[in-house]
C-alpha positions as MATLAB code, in Angstrom:
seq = 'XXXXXXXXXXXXXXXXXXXXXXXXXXXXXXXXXXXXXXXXXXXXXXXXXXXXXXXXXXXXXXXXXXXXXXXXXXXXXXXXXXXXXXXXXXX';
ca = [
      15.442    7.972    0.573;
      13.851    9.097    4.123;
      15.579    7.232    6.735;
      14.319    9.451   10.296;
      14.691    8.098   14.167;
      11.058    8.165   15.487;
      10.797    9.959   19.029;
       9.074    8.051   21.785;
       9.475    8.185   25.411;
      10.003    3.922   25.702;
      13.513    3.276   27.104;
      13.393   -0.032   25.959;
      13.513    0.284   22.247;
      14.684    2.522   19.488;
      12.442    3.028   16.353;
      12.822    3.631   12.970;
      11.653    4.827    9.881;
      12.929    4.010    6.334;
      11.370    4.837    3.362;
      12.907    4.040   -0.114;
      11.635    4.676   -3.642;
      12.177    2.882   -6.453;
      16.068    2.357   -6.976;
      17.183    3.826   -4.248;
      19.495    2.369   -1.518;
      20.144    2.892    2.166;
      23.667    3.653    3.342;
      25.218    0.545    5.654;
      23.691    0.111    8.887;
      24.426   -2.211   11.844;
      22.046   -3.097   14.914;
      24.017   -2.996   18.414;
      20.762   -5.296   19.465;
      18.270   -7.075   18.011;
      14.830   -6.168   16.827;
      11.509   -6.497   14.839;
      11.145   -4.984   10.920;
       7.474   -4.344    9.798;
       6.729   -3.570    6.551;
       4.093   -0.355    6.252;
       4.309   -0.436    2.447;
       5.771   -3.104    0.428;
       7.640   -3.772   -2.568;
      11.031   -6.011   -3.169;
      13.742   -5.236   -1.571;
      17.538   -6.563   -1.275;
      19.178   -6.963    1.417;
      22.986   -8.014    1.435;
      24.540   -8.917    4.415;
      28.776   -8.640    4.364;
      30.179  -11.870    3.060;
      26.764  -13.220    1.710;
      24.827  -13.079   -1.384;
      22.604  -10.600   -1.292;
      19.083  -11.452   -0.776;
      15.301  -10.409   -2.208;
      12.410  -10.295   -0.467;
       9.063   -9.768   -1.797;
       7.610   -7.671    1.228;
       3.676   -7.079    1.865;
       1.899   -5.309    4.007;
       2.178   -5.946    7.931;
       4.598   -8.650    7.051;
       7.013   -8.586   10.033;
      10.879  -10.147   10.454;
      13.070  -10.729   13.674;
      16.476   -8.866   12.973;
      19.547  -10.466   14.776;
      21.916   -7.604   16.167;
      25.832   -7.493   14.556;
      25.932   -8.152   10.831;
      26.268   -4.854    8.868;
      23.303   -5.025    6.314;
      22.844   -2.590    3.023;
      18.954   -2.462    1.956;
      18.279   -1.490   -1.710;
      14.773   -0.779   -3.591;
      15.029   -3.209   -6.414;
      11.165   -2.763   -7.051;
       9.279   -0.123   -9.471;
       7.355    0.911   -5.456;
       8.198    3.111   -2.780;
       9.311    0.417   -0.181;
       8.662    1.351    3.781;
       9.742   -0.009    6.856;
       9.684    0.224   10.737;
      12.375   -1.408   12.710;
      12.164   -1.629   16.418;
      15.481   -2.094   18.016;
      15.775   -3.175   21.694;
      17.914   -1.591   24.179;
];
């Protein structure tokens, strides 16, 4: 797993890199605001949210999702791909 903070010079958001292979997971995470996910290289990923079921998505290529700040959220590679996302949280 290759989670990295990207440096830019924008105040306004914070950016992010994740990159998971095959099986792997990312540890917890929570957003203090909200944000945009982009998908750079897709696969199927599951994403559980505490006190839901978890959830699969079948991501693509420049497929994009608003993220809502608050839940804590656990991401897992459930796909025989390397799965990779950008988030863009606002400040």
């Amino acid at each position: 797993m290759t989670q990295q903070r990207i440096k830019t010079f924008v105040e306004f958001y914070e950016p992010w890199r994740l990159i998971l292979q095959p099986g792997e997971a990312a540890p917890a995470m929570q957003q203090a605001a909200p944000g945009v996910r982009i998908v750079v290289q897709g696969g199927v990923l599951v994403e559980g949210v505490e006190g839901k079921p978890d959830h699969k998505l079948n991501l693509k290529y420049g497929d994009f999702a608003w993220q809502n700040a608050g839940p804590v959220r656990t991401m897992r590679n459930a796909g025989t791909s390397t799965v990779e996302l950008v988030e863009f949280e606002l400040k």
